[in-house]
């Protein structure tokens, strides 16, 4: 097996705990890997790097093209620009892909959920263009470009085709944001009509879409949306299948890919060894598929499906009492 060089960004809060567990699981699967550790987030500043997103970290991902990343903390309402937004913009990681599926052994209100969220990752309101017009009046610009809307639409349709999915639904608010969300819809429709008529297509105003999601998420398949909506809907969908501890993600560009869970740094549980590492482990499985280590990906997936179905070594968020490491140990034992 070829040796892979993968950048590992532990991040903040529960990040180091879940990245250590994930690294152990990936290595136990038989992955031949050299990890290049790189810092990002508050932990980078604490370790004297002088920046929340050191140039060395961006360079490492550019060089090695694949990274596994823990969450990083972003201050609310003040302070530095989100490290995640910066990283996605600097590396042009334009597609966030987040599979959301029901898991045997994880009891929720729904069964048979199997959706994928494809989120535009580089513009929209996350462009960070905010101005104070006069004291007491501020604006935040929502950017939509034909290039980025077309690129994410083409990515979503290609993904749906390759993964044998049936339908793409765009969540939008083009009844209010006629130009920006209108452009997003125009681009998605064009790609559907001209390049991928094989995939069914529809459009739903996002407020009604959220209602449909909680009424019966099994009716939805692949969801395509701009940046902010994708961020919000990802957490909503996580709640349908067991929470943030079980939803993985990837940020894909033409030149690099960064794999990370949907969840954040969870400061409320950081340092207690109770975080669920599964979302990052699942992101690691997505990474293995991306680097063509499909057999190892299947091995890990089979192992965690079995641990979940048994229900004996679940972390607290899933109703169990196992620690982060105990969950990883149980998973590793299944692969032996
Ligand atoms: P969060 O996702 O960190 O936590 C929300 C809730 O889910 C908390 O109660 C937390 O304990 C729980 N949770 C999250 N992950 C869990 C896991 N693996 N196991 C068990 N429980 C888990 O969201 P937040 O509290 O809104 O944000 C905290 C920080 O994370 C903020 O600074 C935010 O900006 C940042 N954030 C980072 C990323 C990222 O790096 N990709 C993503 C989202 C939020």
Short mmCIF file of C-alpha atoms and ligand atoms in Angstrom, two decimals:
data_model
loop_
_atom_site.label_atom_id
_atom_site.label_comp_id
_atom_site.label_asym_id
_atom_site.label_seq_id
_atom_site.Cartn_x
_atom_site.Cartn_y
_atom_site.Cartn_z
CA UNK A 1 0.00 0.00 0.00
CA UNK A 2 1.29 3.45 -0.89
CA UNK A 3 2.19 5.67 2.03
CA UNK A 4 -0.01 8.75 2.31
CA UNK A 5 1.08 12.08 3.71
CA UNK A 6 -1.84 13.74 5.45
CA UNK A 7 -1.95 17.07 7.28
CA UNK A 8 -3.47 16.74 10.75
CA UNK A 9 -4.93 19.87 12.35
CA UNK A 10 -6.02 19.10 15.93
CA UNK A 11 -7.84 22.43 16.44
CA UNK A 12 -9.39 23.72 19.68
CA UNK A 13 -11.70 22.51 22.44
CA UNK A 14 -12.59 18.86 21.84
CA UNK A 15 -10.54 18.94 18.62
CA UNK A 16 -7.36 17.37 20.04
CA UNK A 17 -9.39 14.65 21.82
CA UNK A 18 -11.34 13.59 18.74
CA UNK A 19 -8.36 13.87 16.38
CA UNK A 20 -6.22 11.58 18.60
CA UNK A 21 -9.04 9.00 18.65
CA UNK A 22 -9.55 9.26 14.88
CA UNK A 23 -5.85 8.96 14.17
CA UNK A 24 -5.71 5.77 16.26
CA UNK A 25 -8.68 4.28 14.38
CA UNK A 26 -7.23 5.16 10.96
CA UNK A 27 -3.87 3.66 11.84
CA UNK A 28 -5.50 0.54 13.29
CA UNK A 29 -7.34 0.02 9.99
CA UNK A 30 -3.94 -0.51 8.35
CA UNK A 31 -3.54 2.91 6.76
CA UNK A 32 0.05 3.62 5.86
CA UNK A 33 0.39 7.28 6.72
CA UNK A 34 2.79 10.01 7.65
CA UNK A 35 1.00 12.73 9.59
CA UNK A 36 2.15 16.33 9.20
CA UNK A 37 0.82 18.17 12.25
CA UNK A 38 -0.22 21.77 11.66
CA UNK A 39 -1.84 24.27 13.97
CA UNK A 40 -4.93 26.41 13.54
CA UNK A 41 -7.27 28.29 15.83
CA UNK A 42 -6.76 29.64 19.33
CA UNK A 43 -4.31 26.79 19.98
CA UNK A 44 -2.01 28.17 17.22
CA UNK A 45 -1.85 31.52 19.00
CA UNK A 46 -1.32 29.86 22.40
CA UNK A 47 1.63 27.96 20.93
CA UNK A 48 3.24 31.21 19.76
CA UNK A 49 2.43 30.99 16.02
CA UNK A 50 1.22 34.61 16.07
CA UNK A 51 -1.85 33.92 13.89
CA UNK A 52 -4.98 31.78 14.15
CA UNK A 53 -4.30 30.51 10.65
CA UNK A 54 -0.51 30.35 10.27
CA UNK A 55 0.85 30.57 6.72
CA UNK A 56 2.68 27.25 7.39
CA UNK A 57 -0.65 25.49 7.90
CA UNK A 58 -2.13 26.77 4.64
CA UNK A 59 1.13 25.87 2.85
CA UNK A 60 1.10 22.35 4.28
CA UNK A 61 -2.43 21.69 2.99
CA UNK A 62 -1.49 23.18 -0.39
CA UNK A 63 1.56 20.92 -0.52
CA UNK A 64 0.04 17.63 0.65
CA UNK A 65 -3.49 18.31 -0.66
CA UNK A 66 -5.30 16.30 2.04
CA UNK A 67 -6.02 17.33 5.62
CA UNK A 68 -7.96 15.92 8.54
CA UNK A 69 -9.06 18.76 10.76
CA UNK A 70 -10.53 19.14 14.23
CA UNK A 71 -12.88 22.06 14.96
CA UNK A 72 -11.58 25.51 15.87
CA UNK A 73 -13.09 28.19 18.05
CA UNK A 74 -14.24 31.53 16.60
CA UNK A 75 -15.12 34.45 18.87
CA UNK A 76 -18.74 35.63 18.63
CA UNK A 77 -19.46 39.24 17.60
CA UNK A 78 -15.82 40.38 17.78
CA UNK A 79 -12.24 39.27 17.20
CA UNK A 80 -10.65 37.48 14.27
CA UNK A 81 -12.34 36.25 11.10
CA UNK A 82 -13.36 32.57 11.29
CA UNK A 83 -10.39 30.28 10.65
CA UNK A 84 -12.68 27.88 8.80
CA UNK A 85 -13.98 30.56 6.46
CA UNK A 86 -10.40 31.77 5.83
CA UNK A 87 -9.13 28.25 5.17
CA UNK A 88 -11.98 27.43 2.78
CA UNK A 89 -11.52 30.71 0.91
CA UNK A 90 -7.70 30.55 0.75
CA UNK A 91 -7.68 26.97 -0.51
CA UNK A 92 -10.77 27.46 -2.64
CA UNK A 93 -12.52 24.52 -0.96
CA UNK A 94 -15.77 25.41 -2.65
CA UNK A 95 -17.90 22.35 -1.88
CA UNK A 96 -18.88 21.24 1.61
CA UNK A 97 -20.32 17.73 1.43
CA UNK A 98 -22.14 16.41 4.48
CA UNK A 99 -23.84 13.03 4.41
CA UNK A 100 -26.61 12.64 6.99
CA UNK A 101 -27.93 9.13 7.56
CA UNK A 102 -29.78 7.14 10.19
CA UNK A 103 -27.53 4.73 12.08
CA UNK A 104 -28.63 1.41 13.50
CA UNK A 105 -28.36 1.64 17.29
CA UNK A 106 -28.82 5.43 17.39
CA UNK A 107 -32.43 6.00 18.34
CA UNK A 108 -34.09 9.14 16.97
CA UNK A 109 -37.57 10.16 15.87
CA UNK A 110 -36.83 9.05 12.31
CA UNK A 111 -35.65 5.96 10.51
CA UNK A 112 -34.29 5.60 7.01
CA UNK A 113 -32.84 9.10 6.70
CA UNK A 114 -30.27 9.21 3.90
CA UNK A 115 -29.47 12.72 2.71
CA UNK A 116 -26.44 14.62 1.52
CA UNK A 117 -26.05 18.35 1.98
CA UNK A 118 -23.92 20.11 -0.64
CA UNK A 119 -23.12 23.60 0.60
CA UNK A 120 -21.41 26.40 -1.34
CA UNK A 121 -18.41 27.19 0.80
CA UNK A 122 -16.75 30.37 -0.46
CA UNK A 123 -19.20 33.27 -0.71
CA UNK A 124 -22.72 34.38 0.28
CA UNK A 125 -22.91 36.22 3.59
CA UNK A 126 -19.68 34.48 4.66
CA UNK A 127 -17.70 36.79 2.38
CA UNK A 128 -17.22 38.86 5.52
CA UNK A 129 -17.94 42.21 3.86
CA UNK A 130 -19.51 44.19 6.69
CA UNK A 131 -19.62 47.95 7.05
CA UNK A 132 -20.79 50.49 9.55
CA UNK A 133 -22.64 53.08 7.46
CA UNK A 134 -23.21 55.46 10.40
CA UNK A 135 -23.18 54.58 14.11
CA UNK A 136 -26.14 52.32 14.71
CA UNK A 137 -26.49 51.23 11.07
CA UNK A 138 -24.45 48.34 9.67
CA UNK A 139 -24.61 46.26 6.52
CA UNK A 140 -23.47 42.78 5.63
CA UNK A 141 -23.09 41.98 1.94
CA UNK A 142 -24.28 38.71 0.45
CA UNK A 143 -22.10 37.89 -2.54
CA UNK A 144 -23.23 35.53 -5.28
CA UNK A 145 -21.22 35.04 -8.44
CA UNK A 146 -22.26 33.12 -11.51
CA UNK A 147 -18.92 31.33 -11.43
CA UNK A 148 -19.29 30.02 -7.86
CA UNK A 149 -23.01 29.20 -8.20
CA UNK A 150 -22.35 27.26 -11.40
CA UNK A 151 -19.33 25.49 -9.92
CA UNK A 152 -21.20 24.26 -6.83
CA UNK A 153 -24.22 23.25 -8.92
CA UNK A 154 -22.07 21.25 -11.31
CA UNK A 155 -20.30 19.63 -8.34
CA UNK A 156 -23.63 18.63 -6.75
CA UNK A 157 -25.05 17.11 -9.93
CA UNK A 158 -21.82 15.25 -10.68
CA UNK A 159 -21.72 13.96 -7.09
CA UNK A 160 -25.38 12.87 -7.25
CA UNK A 161 -24.77 11.08 -10.54
CA UNK A 162 -21.65 9.25 -9.34
CA UNK A 163 -23.32 8.25 -6.06
CA UNK A 164 -26.47 7.02 -7.81
CA UNK A 165 -28.67 9.49 -6.01
CA UNK A 166 -32.06 10.33 -7.51
CA UNK A 167 -32.86 13.93 -6.79
CA UNK A 168 -31.42 17.35 -5.98
CA UNK A 169 -33.49 19.89 -4.07
CA UNK A 170 -32.25 23.48 -3.87
CA UNK A 171 -33.18 25.33 -0.68
CA UNK A 172 -33.40 29.08 -1.37
CA UNK A 173 -35.04 32.35 -0.48
CA UNK A 174 -35.27 33.81 -3.96
CA UNK A 175 -38.73 35.18 -3.19
CA UNK A 176 -36.95 37.76 -1.00
CA UNK A 177 -33.34 37.79 -2.27
CA UNK A 178 -34.34 37.88 -5.91
CA UNK A 179 -30.93 38.69 -7.33
CA UNK A 180 -28.53 36.62 -5.21
CA UNK A 181 -30.65 33.53 -4.58
CA UNK A 182 -32.22 34.09 -8.01
CA UNK A 183 -28.77 33.72 -9.58
CA UNK A 184 -28.11 30.56 -7.55
CA UNK A 185 -31.35 29.06 -8.89
CA UNK A 186 -30.63 30.11 -12.48
CA UNK A 187 -27.24 28.40 -12.34
CA UNK A 188 -28.61 25.21 -10.75
CA UNK A 189 -31.45 24.99 -13.30
CA UNK A 190 -29.05 25.51 -16.20
CA UNK A 191 -26.69 22.75 -15.04
CA UNK A 192 -29.65 20.43 -14.53
CA UNK A 193 -31.16 21.13 -17.94
CA UNK A 194 -27.97 21.25 -19.99
CA UNK A 195 -25.71 18.72 -18.27
CA UNK A 196 -27.56 16.45 -15.84
CA UNK A 197 -31.18 15.86 -16.89
CA UNK A 198 -30.69 12.33 -15.47
CA UNK A 199 -31.13 13.69 -11.93
CA UNK A 200 -34.56 14.84 -10.76
CA UNK A 201 -34.56 18.47 -9.67
CA UNK A 202 -36.73 20.72 -7.57
CA UNK A 203 -36.61 23.96 -5.61
CA UNK A 204 -38.07 24.71 -2.19
CA UNK A 205 -38.18 27.98 -0.27
CA UNK A 206 -35.97 27.29 2.71
CA UNK A 207 -38.52 27.96 5.47
CA UNK A 208 -40.89 25.40 3.97
CA UNK A 209 -37.89 23.17 3.36
CA UNK A 210 -37.08 23.16 7.09
CA UNK A 211 -40.65 22.15 7.85
CA UNK A 212 -40.42 19.32 5.31
CA UNK A 213 -37.18 18.18 6.90
CA UNK A 214 -38.66 17.79 10.35
CA UNK A 215 -41.95 16.35 9.07
CA UNK A 216 -40.38 13.57 7.01
CA UNK A 217 -36.67 13.77 6.17
CA UNK A 218 -36.83 10.44 4.33
CA UNK A 219 -38.50 12.27 1.42
CA UNK A 220 -35.37 14.35 0.77
CA UNK A 221 -32.26 13.15 -1.02
CA UNK A 222 -29.48 15.59 -2.00
CA UNK A 223 -29.83 19.18 -0.79
CA UNK A 224 -27.99 21.97 -2.57
CA UNK A 225 -27.71 25.44 -1.09
CA UNK A 226 -25.61 28.55 -0.56
CA UNK A 227 -23.24 29.04 2.33
CA UNK A 228 -25.30 30.29 5.29
CA UNK A 229 -28.29 28.06 4.58
CA UNK A 230 -25.97 25.06 4.31
CA UNK A 231 -24.42 25.88 7.68
CA UNK A 232 -27.80 26.09 9.43
CA UNK A 233 -29.44 23.16 7.68
CA UNK A 234 -26.41 20.92 8.45
CA UNK A 235 -26.96 21.24 12.20
CA UNK A 236 -30.73 20.85 11.78
CA UNK A 237 -30.17 17.63 9.83
CA UNK A 238 -27.63 16.41 12.40
CA UNK A 239 -30.40 16.69 14.98
CA UNK A 240 -32.57 14.33 12.90
CA UNK A 241 -30.09 11.45 13.06
CA UNK A 242 -28.58 11.65 16.56
CA UNK A 243 -26.79 14.97 16.81
CA UNK A 244 -23.50 16.58 15.91
CA UNK A 245 -21.53 13.59 17.17
CA UNK A 246 -22.56 11.52 14.14
CA UNK A 247 -22.38 13.81 11.11
CA UNK A 248 -19.16 13.99 9.07
CA UNK A 249 -18.07 16.40 6.40
CA UNK A 250 -15.58 17.29 3.74
CA UNK A 251 -14.50 20.55 2.14
CA UNK A 252 -13.50 19.87 -1.43
CA UNK A 253 -11.66 22.04 -3.94
CA UNK A 254 -9.94 21.34 -7.23
CA UNK A 255 -6.50 21.32 -5.60
CA UNK A 256 -7.06 20.20 -1.98
CA UNK A 257 -9.57 18.63 0.37
CA UNK A 258 -10.05 19.11 4.11
CA UNK A 259 -12.08 16.56 6.06
CA UNK A 260 -13.78 17.67 9.26
CA UNK A 261 -16.92 16.98 11.26
CA UNK A 262 -19.86 19.38 11.12
CA UNK A 263 -19.59 20.07 14.86
CA UNK A 264 -17.61 22.85 16.50
CA UNK A 265 -15.08 22.89 19.32
CA UNK A 266 -17.78 22.19 21.96
CA UNK A 267 -16.19 24.23 24.77
CA UNK A 268 -18.88 22.96 27.19
CA UNK A 269 -17.43 19.44 27.12
CA UNK A 270 -13.79 20.09 26.15
CA UNK A 271 -11.13 18.38 28.25
CA UNK A 272 -13.59 15.92 29.82
CA UNK A 273 -12.92 12.96 27.47
CA UNK A 274 -16.63 12.60 26.74
CA UNK A 275 -16.79 13.98 23.19
CA UNK A 276 -18.02 11.59 20.55
CA UNK A 277 -15.19 11.05 18.06
CA UNK A 278 -17.48 9.30 15.58
CA UNK A 279 -18.22 12.36 13.42
CA UNK A 280 -14.51 12.90 12.81
CA UNK A 281 -13.92 9.16 12.36
CA UNK A 282 -16.66 9.20 9.70
CA UNK A 283 -14.97 12.21 8.11
CA UNK A 284 -11.81 10.09 8.10
CA UNK A 285 -13.76 7.38 6.25
CA UNK A 286 -14.78 9.98 3.65
CA UNK A 287 -11.10 10.91 3.40
CA UNK A 288 -10.11 7.27 2.84
CA UNK A 289 -12.60 6.98 -0.01
CA UNK A 290 -11.23 10.22 -1.47
CA UNK A 291 -7.66 8.86 -1.47
CA UNK A 292 -8.84 5.54 -2.93
CA UNK A 293 -8.40 3.46 0.20
CA UNK A 294 -11.93 2.12 -0.15
CA UNK A 295 -11.24 -1.23 1.54
CA UNK A 296 -9.97 0.50 4.70
CA UNK A 297 -12.94 2.87 4.61
CA UNK A 298 -15.33 -0.10 4.50
CA UNK A 299 -13.46 -1.83 7.32
CA UNK A 300 -13.87 1.17 9.64
CA UNK A 301 -17.49 1.73 8.62
CA UNK A 302 -18.38 -1.89 9.27
CA UNK A 303 -16.67 -1.65 12.67
CA UNK A 304 -18.48 1.49 13.82
CA UNK A 305 -21.83 0.22 12.51
CA UNK A 306 -21.28 -2.87 14.64
CA UNK A 307 -20.27 -0.89 17.77
CA UNK A 308 -23.34 1.32 17.38
CA UNK A 309 -25.69 -1.61 16.80
CA UNK A 310 -24.36 -3.37 19.92
CA UNK A 311 -24.97 -0.19 21.92
CA UNK A 312 -22.51 -1.04 24.71
CA UNK A 313 -19.76 1.49 24.09
CA UNK A 314 -21.65 4.63 23.18
CA UNK A 315 -20.60 8.10 24.28
CA UNK A 316 -22.83 10.28 26.44
CA UNK A 317 -24.46 12.18 23.55
CA UNK A 318 -25.84 8.85 22.30
CA UNK A 319 -27.10 7.77 25.72
CA UNK A 320 -24.05 5.75 26.80
CA UNK A 321 -21.23 6.38 29.26
CA UNK A 322 -18.11 5.48 27.25
CA UNK A 323 -15.29 7.98 27.04
CA UNK A 324 -13.88 9.25 23.75
CA UNK A 325 -11.05 6.71 23.97
CA UNK A 326 -13.28 3.82 25.07
CA UNK A 327 -15.43 4.32 21.99
CA UNK A 328 -12.32 4.32 19.79
CA UNK A 329 -11.01 1.20 21.60
CA UNK A 330 -14.29 -0.66 20.98
CA UNK A 331 -14.14 0.27 17.31
CA UNK A 332 -10.50 -0.80 17.00
CA UNK A 333 -11.30 -4.13 18.71
CA UNK A 334 -13.94 -4.80 16.03
CA UNK A 335 -11.33 -4.45 13.28
CA UNK A 336 -9.02 -7.10 14.75
P1 LIG B 1 -20.63 23.00 18.77
O1 LIG B 1 -20.87 22.16 17.56
O2 LIG B 1 -19.23 23.12 19.22
O3 LIG B 1 -21.50 22.43 19.99
C1 LIG B 1 -22.93 22.42 19.98
C2 LIG B 1 -23.42 21.37 21.01
O4 LIG B 1 -23.14 20.06 20.49
C3 LIG B 1 -22.68 21.48 22.34
O5 LIG B 1 -23.58 21.20 23.38
C4 LIG B 1 -21.63 20.37 22.26
O6 LIG B 1 -21.24 19.84 23.50
C5 LIG B 1 -22.31 19.32 21.40
N1 LIG B 1 -21.32 18.59 20.59
C6 LIG B 1 -20.64 19.03 19.51
N2 LIG B 1 -19.80 18.10 19.06
C7 LIG B 1 -19.94 17.04 19.86
C8 LIG B 1 -19.32 15.75 19.90
N3 LIG B 1 -18.39 15.39 19.02
N4 LIG B 1 -19.68 14.90 20.90
C9 LIG B 1 -20.61 15.22 21.78
N5 LIG B 1 -21.24 16.44 21.79
C10 LIG B 1 -20.91 17.33 20.84
O7 LIG B 1 -21.24 24.43 18.45
P2 LIG B 1 -21.11 25.81 19.24
O8 LIG B 1 -21.11 25.56 20.72
O9 LIG B 1 -22.13 26.65 18.64
O10 LIG B 1 -19.69 26.37 18.81
C11 LIG B 1 -18.51 26.27 19.59
C12 LIG B 1 -17.35 26.83 18.81
O11 LIG B 1 -17.05 26.01 17.67
C13 LIG B 1 -17.58 28.26 18.26
O12 LIG B 1 -16.39 29.00 18.47
C14 LIG B 1 -17.82 28.04 16.77
O13 LIG B 1 -17.43 29.14 16.00
C15 LIG B 1 -16.93 26.83 16.51
N6 LIG B 1 -17.31 26.02 15.34
C16 LIG B 1 -16.28 25.49 14.62
C17 LIG B 1 -16.55 24.67 13.56
C18 LIG B 1 -15.39 24.11 12.80
O14 LIG B 1 -14.26 24.29 13.19
N7 LIG B 1 -15.62 23.41 11.69
C19 LIG B 1 -17.88 24.34 13.24
C20 LIG B 1 -18.92 24.85 14.01
C21 LIG B 1 -18.62 25.69 15.08
#
